[in-house]
Coordinates of N, CA, C and O in Angstrom, one line a residue:
X603 N 0.8 -1.2 0.0 CA 0.0 0.0 0.0 C 0.9 1.3 0.0 O 0.3 2.4 0.0
X604 N 2.2 1.1 0.0 CA 3.1 2.2 0.0 C 2.9 3.2 1.1 O 2.9 4.4 0.9
X605 N 2.6 2.7 2.3 CA 2.4 3.6 3.5 C 3.6 3.6 4.4 O 3.4 3.9 5.6
X606 N 4.7 3.1 4.0 CA 5.9 3.1 4.8 C 6.3 4.5 5.3 O 6.0 5.4 4.5
X607 N 6.9 4.6 6.4 CA 7.4 6.0 6.8 C 8.3 6.5 5.7 O 9.1 5.8 5.1
X608 N 8.2 7.9 5.5 CA 9.1 8.5 4.5 C 10.4 9.0 5.2 O 10.5 9.1 6.4
X609 N 11.3 9.3 4.3 CA 12.6 9.8 4.8 C 12.6 11.3 5.1 O 11.5 11.9 5.4
X610 N 13.8 11.9 5.1 CA 13.9 13.3 5.5 C 13.1 14.2 4.6 O 12.4 15.1 5.1
X611 N 13.3 14.1 3.3 CA 12.6 15.0 2.4 C 11.1 14.9 2.5 O 10.3 15.9 2.6
X612 N 10.6 13.6 2.5 CA 9.1 13.4 2.7 C 8.6 14.0 4.0 O 7.5 14.6 4.0
X613 N 9.3 13.8 5.0 CA 8.9 14.3 6.4 C 8.9 15.8 6.4 O 8.0 16.4 6.9
X614 N 9.9 16.4 5.7 CA 9.9 17.9 5.6 C 8.7 18.4 4.9 O 8.0 19.4 5.3
X615 N 8.3 17.7 3.8 CA 7.1 18.2 3.0 C 5.9 18.0 3.9 O 5.0 18.9 3.9
X616 N 5.8 16.9 4.6 CA 4.6 16.7 5.5 C 4.5 17.8 6.6 O 3.4 18.2 6.9
X617 N 5.6 18.1 7.2 CA 5.6 19.2 8.2 C 5.2 20.5 7.6 O 4.5 21.3 8.2
X618 N 5.7 20.8 6.4 CA 5.3 22.0 5.7 C 3.8 22.1 5.4 O 3.2 23.1 5.6
X619 N 3.2 20.9 5.0 CA 1.8 20.9 4.8 C 1.0 21.1 6.1 O 0.0 21.7 6.1
X620 N 1.5 20.5 7.2 CA 0.9 20.7 8.5 C 0.9 22.2 8.9 O -0.1 22.7 9.4
X621 N 2.0 22.8 8.6 CA 2.1 24.3 9.0 C 1.3 25.2 8.0 O 0.9 26.2 8.5
X622 N 1.1 24.7 6.8 CA 0.4 25.6 5.8 C -0.7 24.7 5.1 O -0.4 24.2 4.0
X623 N -1.8 24.5 5.7 CA -2.9 23.6 5.2 C -3.3 23.9 3.7 O -3.7 23.0 3.0
X624 N -3.1 25.2 3.3 CA -3.4 25.5 1.9 C -2.6 24.7 0.9 O -3.0 24.5 -0.3
X625 N -1.4 24.2 1.3 CA -0.6 23.4 0.4 C -1.3 22.1 0.0 O -0.9 21.4 -0.9
X626 N -2.3 21.7 0.8 CA -3.0 20.4 0.5 C -3.7 20.5 -0.9 O -3.9 19.5 -1.5
X627 N -4.0 21.7 -1.4 CA -4.5 21.9 -2.7 C -3.5 21.5 -3.8 O -3.9 21.0 -4.8
X628 N -2.2 21.8 -3.5 CA -1.2 21.5 -4.5 C -0.7 20.1 -4.4 O -0.5 19.4 -5.3
X629 N -0.5 19.7 -3.1 CA 0.1 18.3 -2.9 C -0.7 17.6 -1.8 O -0.4 17.7 -0.6
X630 N -1.8 17.0 -2.2 CA -2.7 16.4 -1.2 C -2.2 15.2 -0.6 O -2.5 14.9 0.6
X631 N -1.3 14.5 -1.3 CA -0.7 13.2 -0.7 C 0.8 13.3 -0.7 O 1.4 13.9 -1.7
X632 N 1.5 12.8 0.2 CA 2.9 12.8 0.3 C 3.5 11.4 0.5 O 4.3 10.9 -0.4
X633 N 3.0 10.7 1.5 CA 3.6 9.4 1.8 C 3.5 8.4 0.7 O 4.6 7.8 0.3
X634 N 2.4 8.2 0.1 CA 2.2 7.2 -0.9 C 3.0 7.6 -2.2 O 3.8 6.7 -2.7
X635 N 2.9 8.8 -2.7 CA 3.7 9.2 -3.9 C 5.2 9.0 -3.7 O 6.0 8.5 -4.5
X636 N 5.7 9.4 -2.5 CA 7.2 9.3 -2.2 C 7.6 7.8 -2.2 O 8.6 7.5 -2.8
X637 N 6.8 7.0 -1.6 CA 7.1 5.5 -1.6 C 7.0 4.9 -3.0 O 7.8 4.0 -3.3
X638 N 6.1 5.4 -3.8 CA 5.9 4.9 -5.2 C 7.2 5.2 -6.0 O 7.8 4.4 -6.7
X639 N 7.6 6.5 -5.9 CA 8.8 7.0 -6.6 C 10.0 6.2 -6.1 O 10.9 5.8 -6.9
X640 N 10.1 6.0 -4.8 CA 11.3 5.2 -4.2 C 11.3 3.8 -4.7 O 12.3 3.3 -5.1
X641 N 10.1 3.2 -4.8 CA 10.0 1.8 -5.3 C 10.5 1.7 -6.7 O 11.3 0.8 -7.1
X642 N 10.1 2.7 -7.6 CA 10.5 2.7 -9.0 C 12.0 2.9 -9.1 O 12.7 2.3 -9.8
X643 N 12.5 3.9 -8.3 CA 13.9 4.2 -8.3 C 14.8 3.1 -7.9 O 15.9 2.9 -8.5
X644 N 14.4 2.3 -6.9 CA 15.2 1.2 -6.4 C 15.3 0.1 -7.4 O 16.2 -0.8 -7.2
X645 N 14.5 0.1 -8.4 CA 14.5 -0.9 -9.4 C 15.0 -0.4 -10.8 O 14.7 -1.0 -11.8
X646 N 15.8 0.6 -10.7 CA 16.3 1.2 -11.9 C 17.8 1.2 -11.9 O 18.4 1.0 -10.8
X647 N 18.5 1.4 -13.0 CA 20.0 1.5 -13.0 C 20.5 2.6 -12.2 O 21.7 2.7 -11.9
X648 N 19.6 3.6 -11.9 CA 20.0 4.8 -11.1 C 19.9 4.6 -9.6 O 20.1 5.5 -8.8
X649 N 19.5 3.4 -9.2 CA 19.3 3.0 -7.8 C 20.4 3.4 -6.9 O 20.2 3.9 -5.8
X650 N 21.7 3.2 -7.3 CA 22.8 3.5 -6.4 C 22.9 5.0 -6.0 O 23.7 5.4 -5.2
X651 N 22.1 5.9 -6.7 CA 22.1 7.3 -6.2 C 21.4 7.4 -4.9 O 21.6 8.5 -4.2
X652 N 20.6 6.4 -4.5 CA 19.9 6.5 -3.2 C 20.8 6.0 -2.1 O 21.5 4.9 -2.2
X653 N 20.8 6.7 -1.0 CA 21.7 6.3 0.2 C 21.4 4.9 0.7 O 22.3 4.1 0.9
X654 N 20.1 4.6 0.9 CA 19.7 3.2 1.4 C 20.2 2.1 0.4 O 20.7 1.1 0.9
X655 N 20.1 2.4 -0.9 CA 20.5 1.4 -1.9 C 22.0 1.2 -1.8 O 22.5 0.0 -1.8
X656 N 22.8 2.3 -1.7 CA 24.3 2.1 -1.6 C 24.6 1.3 -0.3 O 25.5 0.5 -0.4
X657 N 23.9 1.5 0.8 CA 24.2 0.8 2.0 C 23.9 -0.7 1.8 O 24.6 -1.6 2.2
X658 N 22.8 -1.0 1.1 CA 22.4 -2.4 0.8 C 23.5 -3.0 -0.1 O 23.9 -4.2 0.2
X659 N 23.9 -2.3 -1.1 CA 24.9 -2.9 -2.1 C 26.2 -3.1 -1.4 O 26.9 -4.1 -1.8
X660 N 26.6 -2.3 -0.4 CA 27.8 -2.4 0.3 C 27.8 -3.5 1.3 O 28.8 -3.9 1.9
X661 N 26.6 -4.1 1.6 CA 26.5 -5.1 2.5 C 26.3 -4.6 4.0 O 26.3 -5.4 4.9
X662 N 26.1 -3.3 4.1 CA 26.0 -2.8 5.5 C 24.7 -3.3 6.2 O 24.8 -3.5 7.4
X663 N 23.7 -3.6 5.5 CA 22.4 -4.1 6.0 C 22.3 -5.6 6.0 O 21.2 -6.1 6.2
X664 N 23.4 -6.3 5.7 CA 23.4 -7.7 5.6 C 23.4 -8.3 4.2 O 23.1 -7.5 3.2
X665 N 23.7 -9.6 4.1 CA 23.8 -10.2 2.8 C 22.4 -10.3 2.1 O 22.3 -10.2 0.9
X666 N 21.4 -10.6 2.9 CA 20.1 -10.7 2.3 C 19.6 -9.4 1.7 O 19.1 -9.4 0.6
X667 N 19.9 -8.3 2.4 CA 19.5 -6.9 1.8 C 20.3 -6.7 0.6 O 19.8 -6.1 -0.4
X668 N 21.6 -7.0 0.5 CA 22.5 -6.8 -0.6 C 21.9 -7.6 -1.8 O 21.7 -7.1 -2.9
X669 N 21.6 -8.9 -1.6 CA 21.1 -9.8 -2.7 C 19.8 -9.3 -3.2 O 19.5 -9.3 -4.4
X670 N 18.9 -8.9 -2.2 CA 17.6 -8.4 -2.6 C 17.7 -7.1 -3.5 O 17.0 -7.0 -4.5
X671 N 18.6 -6.3 -3.1 CA 18.8 -5.0 -3.9 C 19.4 -5.3 -5.3 O 18.9 -4.7 -6.2
X672 N 20.3 -6.2 -5.4 CA 20.9 -6.6 -6.7 C 19.7 -7.1 -7.6 O 19.6 -6.8 -8.7
X673 N 18.9 -8.0 -6.9 CA 17.8 -8.6 -7.7 C 16.8 -7.5 -8.2 O 16.3 -7.5 -9.3
X674 N 16.5 -6.5 -7.3 CA 15.6 -5.4 -7.7 C 16.1 -4.6 -8.8 O 15.4 -4.3 -9.8
X675 N 17.4 -4.3 -8.8 CA 18.0 -3.5 -9.9 C 18.0 -4.3 -11.2 O 17.7 -3.8 -12.2
X676 N 18.4 -5.6 -11.0 CA 18.4 -6.5 -12.2 C 17.0 -6.6 -12.8 O 16.9 -6.5 -14.1
X677 N 16.0 -6.9 -12.0 CA 14.7 -7.1 -12.5 C 14.1 -5.8 -13.1 O 13.5 -5.8 -14.2
X678 N 14.3 -4.7 -12.5 CA 13.8 -3.4 -13.0 C 14.5 -3.1 -14.3 O 13.8 -2.6 -15.2
X679 N 15.8 -3.3 -14.4 CA 16.5 -3.0 -15.6 C 16.1 -4.0 -16.8 O 15.9 -3.5 -17.9
X680 N 15.8 -5.2 -16.4 CA 15.3 -6.2 -17.5 C 13.9 -5.7 -17.9 O 13.6 -5.8 -19.2
X681 N 13.0 -5.3 -17.0 CA 11.7 -4.8 -17.4 C 11.9 -3.6 -18.3 O 11.2 -3.5 -19.4
X682 N 12.8 -2.7 -17.9 CA 13.0 -1.5 -18.8 C 13.5 -1.8 -20.2 O 13.0 -1.2 -21.1
X683 N 14.4 -2.8 -20.3 CA 14.9 -3.2 -21.6 C 13.8 -3.8 -22.4 O 13.7 -3.5 -23.6
X684 N 12.9 -4.6 -21.8 CA 11.8 -5.2 -22.5 C 10.8 -4.2 -23.0 O 10.4 -4.2 -24.1
X685 N 10.5 -3.2 -22.1 CA 9.6 -2.1 -22.5 C 10.2 -1.3 -23.7 O 9.5 -0.9 -24.6
X686 N 11.5 -1.0 -23.6 CA 12.1 -0.3 -24.7 C 12.0 -1.0 -26.0 O 11.7 -0.4 -27.1
X687 N 12.1 -2.4 -26.0 CA 11.9 -3.2 -27.2 C 10.5 -3.1 -27.7 O 10.2 -2.9 -28.9
X688 N 9.5 -3.2 -26.8 CA 8.1 -3.0 -27.2 C 7.8 -1.6 -27.7 O 7.0 -1.4 -28.6
X689 N 8.4 -0.6 -27.1 CA 8.2 0.8 -27.6 C 8.8 1.0 -28.9 O 8.3 1.8 -29.7
X690 N 9.9 0.3 -29.2 CA 10.5 0.3 -30.5 C 9.6 -0.1 -31.7 O 9.7 0.4 -32.8
X691 N 8.7 -1.1 -31.4 CA 7.8 -1.5 -32.5 C 6.4 -0.9 -32.4 O 5.5 -1.2 -33.1
X692 N 6.2 0.1 -31.4 CA 5.0 0.8 -31.3 C 3.9 0.2 -30.4 O 2.8 0.7 -30.3
X693 N 4.2 -1.0 -29.8 CA 3.3 -1.6 -28.9 C 3.0 -0.8 -27.7 O 1.9 -0.8 -27.1
X694 N 4.1 -0.2 -27.2 CA 4.0 0.6 -26.0 C 4.5 2.0 -26.3 O 5.4 2.2 -27.1
X695 N 3.7 3.0 -25.9 CA 4.1 4.4 -26.2 C 4.6 5.2 -25.0 O 4.3 4.9 -23.9
X696 N 5.4 6.2 -25.3 CA 5.9 7.1 -24.3 C 5.1 8.4 -24.5 O 3.9 8.4 -24.9
X697 N 5.7 9.5 -24.2 CA 5.0 10.8 -24.2 C 4.7 11.3 -25.7 O 3.9 12.1 -25.9
X698 N 5.5 10.8 -26.6 CA 5.3 11.2 -28.0 C 6.0 12.5 -28.3 O 6.7 13.1 -27.5
X699 N 5.9 12.9 -29.6 CA 6.6 14.1 -30.0 C 6.1 15.4 -29.3 O 4.9 15.4 -28.9
X700 N 7.0 16.4 -29.2 CA 6.5 17.6 -28.6 C 5.9 18.6 -29.6 O 5.2 19.5 -29.2
X701 N 6.2 18.4 -30.9 CA 5.7 19.3 -31.9 C 4.2 19.0 -32.0 O 3.7 17.9 -32.2
X702 N 3.4 20.1 -31.9 CA 1.9 20.0 -31.9 C 1.3 19.4 -33.2 O 0.4 18.6 -33.1
X703 N 1.9 19.7 -34.3 CA 1.4 19.1 -35.6 C 1.7 17.6 -35.6 O 0.8 16.8 -36.0
X704 N 2.9 17.2 -35.2 CA 3.2 15.7 -35.2 C 2.3 15.0 -34.2 O 1.8 13.9 -34.5
X705 N 2.0 15.6 -33.1 CA 1.1 15.0 -32.1 C -0.3 14.9 -32.7 O -1.0 13.8 -32.5
X706 N -0.8 15.9 -33.4 CA -2.1 15.9 -33.9 C -2.3 14.8 -35.0 O -3.3 14.1 -35.0
X707 N -1.2 14.6 -35.8 CA -1.2 13.5 -36.8 C -1.3 12.2 -36.1 O -2.1 11.3 -36.5
X708 N -0.6 12.0 -35.0 CA -0.6 10.7 -34.2 C -2.0 10.5 -33.6 O -2.5 9.4 -33.7
X709 N -2.5 11.5 -33.0 CA -3.9 11.4 -32.4 C -4.9 11.0 -33.4 O -5.9 10.3 -33.0
X710 N -4.8 11.5 -34.6 CA -5.8 11.1 -35.6 C -5.8 9.6 -35.9 O -6.8 9.0 -36.4
X711 N -4.6 8.9 -35.7 CA -4.5 7.5 -35.9 C -5.1 6.7 -34.8 O -5.1 5.5 -34.8
X712 N -5.5 7.4 -33.7 CA -5.9 6.7 -32.5 C -4.8 6.5 -31.4 O -5.1 6.0 -30.3
X713 N -3.6 7.0 -31.7 CA -2.5 6.9 -30.8 C -2.8 7.6 -29.5 O -3.5 8.6 -29.5
X714 N -2.3 7.1 -28.4 CA -2.4 7.7 -27.1 C -1.1 7.7 -26.4 O -0.4 6.7 -26.5
X715 N -0.7 8.7 -25.7 CA 0.6 8.7 -24.9 C 0.5 7.8 -23.7 O -0.6 7.6 -23.2
X716 N 1.6 7.2 -23.3 CA 1.8 6.4 -22.2 C 0.7 5.3 -22.1 O -0.1 5.2 -21.2
X717 N 0.7 4.5 -23.2 CA -0.3 3.5 -23.4 C 0.3 2.2 -24.0 O 1.4 2.2 -24.5
X718 N -0.5 1.1 -23.9 CA -0.2 -0.2 -24.5 C -1.2 -0.4 -25.6 O -2.4 -0.2 -25.4
X719 N -0.7 -0.8 -26.7 CA -1.6 -1.0 -27.9 C -2.0 -2.5 -27.9 O -1.2 -3.4 -28.0
X720 N -3.3 -2.7 -27.9 CA -3.9 -4.1 -28.1 C -4.8 -4.0 -29.3 O -5.8 -3.3 -29.3
X721 N -4.4 -4.7 -30.4 CA -5.1 -4.6 -31.6 C -5.0 -3.2 -32.1 O -3.9 -2.7 -32.4
X722 N -6.1 -2.5 -32.3 CA -6.1 -1.1 -32.8 C -6.4 -0.1 -31.7 O -6.5 1.1 -32.0
X723 N -6.5 -0.5 -30.4 CA -6.8 0.4 -29.3 C -5.7 0.5 -28.4 O -4.9 -0.4 -28.2
X724 N -5.6 1.7 -27.8 CA -4.6 2.0 -26.8 C -5.2 2.1 -25.4 O -6.2 2.7 -25.2
X725 N -4.5 1.5 -24.4 CA -4.9 1.6 -23.1 C -3.8 2.1 -22.2 O -2.7 1.7 -22.2
X726 N -4.2 3.2 -21.4 CA -3.2 3.8 -20.6 C -2.6 2.9 -19.5 O -3.4 2.1 -18.9
X727 N -1.3 3.0 -19.3 CA -0.7 2.2 -18.2 C -0.3 3.1 -17.0 O 0.3 2.7 -16.1
X728 N -0.6 4.4 -17.1 CA -0.2 5.3 -16.0 C -0.7 5.1 -14.7 O -0.1 5.4 -13.7
X729 N -1.9 4.4 -14.6 CA -2.4 4.1 -13.2 C -1.9 2.9 -12.6 O -2.3 2.4 -11.6
X730 N -0.9 2.2 -13.3 CA -0.3 1.0 -12.8 C 1.0 1.3 -12.0 O 1.9 0.6 -12.0
X731 N 0.9 2.5 -11.3 CA 2.1 2.9 -10.5 C 2.4 1.8 -9.5 O 1.5 1.2 -8.9
X732 N 3.6 1.5 -9.3 CA 4.9 2.2 -9.7 C 5.4 1.6 -11.0 O 6.3 2.2 -11.6
X733 N 4.9 0.4 -11.5 CA 5.4 -0.2 -12.7 C 5.1 0.7 -13.9 O 5.9 0.8 -14.8
X734 N 4.0 1.4 -13.9 CA 3.7 2.3 -15.0 C 4.7 3.4 -15.1 O 5.0 3.8 -16.3
X735 N 5.3 3.8 -14.0 CA 6.4 4.9 -14.1 C 7.6 4.3 -14.8 O 8.2 4.9 -15.6
X736 N 8.0 3.0 -14.5 CA 9.1 2.4 -15.1 C 8.8 2.2 -16.6 O 9.7 2.4 -17.5
X737 N 7.6 1.8 -16.9 CA 7.2 1.7 -18.4 C 7.3 3.0 -19.1 O 7.9 3.1 -20.2
X738 N 6.8 4.1 -18.5 CA 6.9 5.4 -19.1 C 8.3 5.9 -19.4 O 8.6 6.4 -20.4
X739 N 9.2 5.7 -18.4 CA 10.5 6.2 -18.5 C 11.2 5.4 -19.6 O 11.9 5.9 -20.5
X740 N 11.0 4.1 -19.6 CA 11.7 3.2 -20.6 C 11.1 3.6 -22.0 O 11.9 3.7 -23.0
X741 N 9.8 3.8 -22.2 CA 9.3 4.2 -23.5 C 9.8 5.5 -23.9 O 10.1 5.7 -25.1
X742 N 9.9 6.5 -23.0 CA 10.4 7.8 -23.3 C 11.9 7.7 -23.8 O 12.3 8.4 -24.7
X743 N 12.6 6.9 -23.1 CA 14.0 6.7 -23.5 C 14.2 6.2 -24.9 O 15.0 6.6 -25.6
X744 N 13.3 5.2 -25.2 CA 13.3 4.7 -26.5 C 13.0 5.8 -27.6 O 13.7 5.9 -28.6
X745 N 12.0 6.6 -27.3 CA 11.7 7.7 -28.2 C 12.8 8.7 -28.3 O 13.0 9.4 -29.3
X746 N 13.6 8.9 -27.3 CA 14.6 9.9 -27.3 C 15.9 9.4 -27.9 O 16.8 10.1 -28.1
X747 N 16.0 8.1 -28.2 CA 17.2 7.5 -28.8 C 17.7 8.3 -30.0 O 18.9 8.4 -30.3
X748 N 16.7 8.8 -30.8 CA 17.1 9.5 -32.0 C 17.9 10.8 -31.7 O 18.8 11.2 -32.4
X749 N 17.6 11.4 -30.5 CA 18.3 12.5 -30.1 C 19.7 12.2 -29.6 O 20.6 13.0 -29.7
X750 N 19.9 11.0 -29.1 CA 21.3 10.6 -28.7 C 22.3 10.6 -29.8 O 23.4 11.1 -29.7
X751 N 21.8 10.2 -31.0 CA 22.7 10.2 -32.2 C 23.0 11.6 -32.6 O 24.1 11.9 -33.0
X752 N 22.0 12.6 -32.4 CA 22.3 13.9 -32.9 C 23.1 14.7 -31.9 O 24.0 15.5 -32.2
X753 N 22.9 14.5 -30.6 CA 23.5 15.3 -29.6 C 24.7 14.5 -28.9 O 25.4 15.1 -28.1
X754 N 24.9 13.3 -29.2 CA 25.9 12.5 -28.5 C 25.4 12.2 -27.0 O 24.3 12.4 -26.7
X755 N 26.4 11.9 -26.2 CA 26.0 11.6 -24.8 C 25.9 12.8 -23.9 O 25.5 12.7 -22.8
X756 N 26.3 14.0 -24.5 CA 26.3 15.2 -23.7 C 24.9 15.5 -23.1 O 24.8 15.9 -21.9
X757 N 23.8 15.3 -23.9 CA 22.5 15.6 -23.4 C 21.8 14.4 -22.8 O 20.6 14.6 -22.5
X758 N 22.5 13.3 -22.6 CA 21.8 12.1 -22.1 C 21.2 12.4 -20.7 O 20.1 12.0 -20.5
X759 N 22.0 13.0 -19.8 CA 21.4 13.2 -18.4 C 20.2 14.1 -18.5 O 19.2 13.8 -17.8
X760 N 20.2 15.1 -19.3 CA 19.1 16.0 -19.4 C 17.9 15.3 -20.0 O 16.8 15.5 -19.5
X761 N 18.1 14.4 -21.0 CA 17.0 13.7 -21.5 C 16.4 12.7 -20.5 O 15.2 12.6 -20.4
X762 N 17.2 12.1 -19.7 CA 16.7 11.2 -18.7 C 15.9 11.9 -17.6 O 14.8 11.5 -17.3
X763 N 16.4 13.1 -17.2 CA 15.7 13.9 -16.3 C 14.4 14.4 -16.8 O 13.4 14.5 -16.1
X764 N 14.4 14.7 -18.1 CA 13.1 15.2 -18.8 C 12.1 14.0 -18.7 O 10.9 14.3 -18.5
X765 N 12.6 12.8 -19.0 CA 11.7 11.7 -19.0 C 11.1 11.4 -17.6 O 9.9 11.2 -17.4
X766 N 12.0 11.5 -16.6 CA 11.5 11.3 -15.2 C 10.5 12.3 -14.8 O 9.5 12.1 -14.2
X767 N 10.8 13.6 -15.2 CA 9.9 14.7 -14.9 C 8.6 14.5 -15.5 O 7.5 14.7 -14.9
X768 N 8.5 14.2 -16.8 CA 7.3 14.0 -17.5 C 6.5 12.9 -16.8 O 5.2 13.0 -16.7
X769 N 7.1 11.8 -16.5 CA 6.4 10.7 -15.8 C 5.9 11.0 -14.4 O 4.9 10.5 -14.1
X770 N 6.6 11.8 -13.7 CA 6.2 12.2 -12.4 C 5.0 13.2 -12.5 O 4.0 13.0 -11.8
X771 N 5.1 14.2 -13.4 CA 4.1 15.2 -13.5 C 2.8 14.7 -14.0 O 1.7 15.2 -13.8
X772 N 2.8 13.6 -14.8 CA 1.6 13.0 -15.4 C 0.9 12.0 -14.5 O -0.1 11.4 -14.9
X773 N 1.4 11.8 -13.3 CA 0.7 10.9 -12.3 C -0.5 11.6 -11.8 O -0.5 12.8 -11.5
X774 N -1.6 10.8 -11.5 CA -2.8 11.4 -11.0 C -2.6 12.1 -9.7 O -3.2 13.2 -9.4
X775 N -1.7 11.6 -8.8 CA -1.5 12.2 -7.5 C -0.6 13.5 -7.6 O -0.4 14.2 -6.6
X776 N -0.1 13.8 -8.8 CA 0.6 15.1 -9.0 C -0.2 16.1 -9.7 O 0.3 17.2 -10.1
X777 N -1.5 15.8 -10.0 CA -2.3 16.7 -10.8 C -2.4 18.2 -10.3 O -2.2 19.1 -11.0
X778 N -2.6 18.3 -8.9 CA -2.7 19.7 -8.4 C -1.4 20.5 -8.6 O -1.5 21.6 -9.0
X779 N -0.3 19.9 -8.3 CA 1.0 20.6 -8.5 C 1.2 20.8 -10.0 O 1.7 21.9 -10.4
X780 N 0.9 19.9 -10.8 CA 1.1 20.0 -12.3 C 0.3 21.2 -12.8 O 0.8 22.0 -13.6
X781 N -1.0 21.2 -12.4 CA -1.8 22.3 -12.9 C -1.4 23.7 -12.4 O -1.5 24.7 -13.1
X782 N -0.9 23.7 -11.2 CA -0.4 25.0 -10.6 C 0.9 25.5 -11.4 O 1.0 26.6 -11.7
X783 N 1.8 24.5 -11.7 CA 3.0 24.9 -12.5 C 2.6 25.4 -13.9 O 3.1 26.4 -14.3
X784 N 1.6 24.8 -14.5 CA 1.1 25.3 -15.8 C 0.5 26.7 -15.7 O 0.7 27.5 -16.5
X785 N -0.3 26.9 -14.6 CA -0.9 28.2 -14.4 C 0.1 29.3 -14.2 O -0.1 30.4 -14.7
X786 N 1.2 29.0 -13.5 CA 2.2 30.0 -13.2 C 3.0 30.2 -14.5 O 3.4 31.4 -14.8
X787 N 3.3 29.2 -15.2 CA 4.2 29.3 -16.4 C 3.5 29.9 -17.6 O 4.1 30.6 -18.5
X788 N 2.2 29.7 -17.7 CA 1.4 30.2 -18.8 C 0.0 30.7 -18.3 O -1.0 30.0 -18.6
X789 N -0.1 31.8 -17.5 CA -1.3 32.2 -16.9 C -2.4 32.5 -17.9 O -3.6 32.3 -17.6
X790 N -2.1 33.0 -19.0 CA -3.2 33.4 -20.0 C -3.9 32.1 -20.5 O -5.1 32.1 -20.7
X791 N -3.2 31.0 -20.6 CA -3.8 29.8 -21.1 C -4.4 28.9 -20.0 O -5.5 28.4 -20.2
X792 N -3.7 28.8 -18.9 CA -4.1 27.8 -17.9 C -4.6 28.5 -16.6 O -5.2 27.8 -15.8
X793 N -4.3 29.8 -16.4 CA -4.6 30.4 -15.1 C -6.1 30.3 -14.7 O -6.4 30.0 -13.6
X794 N -7.0 30.7 -15.6 CA -8.4 30.7 -15.3 C -8.9 29.3 -14.9 O -9.7 29.2 -14.0
X795 N -8.5 28.3 -15.7 CA -9.0 26.9 -15.4 C -8.5 26.5 -14.0 O -9.2 25.8 -13.3
X796 N -7.3 26.9 -13.7 CA -6.7 26.4 -12.4 C -7.5 27.1 -11.2 O -7.7 26.5 -10.2
X797 N -7.9 28.3 -11.4 CA -8.6 29.0 -10.3 C -10.0 28.4 -10.0 O -10.5 28.6 -9.0
X798 N -10.5 27.7 -11.0 CA -11.9 27.1 -10.8 C -11.7 25.8 -10.2 O -11.9 24.9 -9.8

């Protein structure tokens, strides 16, 4: 149920919400989203960036914790590679092109972002968190591969961060914050809708 106690950052956010109840409009949930993101991160090649994961890999928390962590990273990476393969043949979609005209052409074919194609229909996988987040990042990375050839590895970190950001902001539990960011960045287009 992803209700485990949160770490330092999650606790700080929860204290800030307690002190300023109006923040509940932007971030109604903290514990579950933080645990979902942590679950996905622990199963990615970037897992060693997390302090707990490094401790597990070093054997600080025992051999069982180390072996479990290695298995999580291996399984998550294998899932990511499989999803990238399916994204390559169009069975699984990522965010799609940013150009509005290209997106419009895709939407006319029935295409949907962050979806799995069964027959001629697309079904969203975004509500399958935390696995849906792994799916989305892998599918986005597949779509971004063409940029790797153009930009080399210099922009790789930025592209990965863009994919993670897109997948986070598109989660249902991030809707309040996502809409607030849109309203602030483009008030003429999104401001009035956000106020209602």
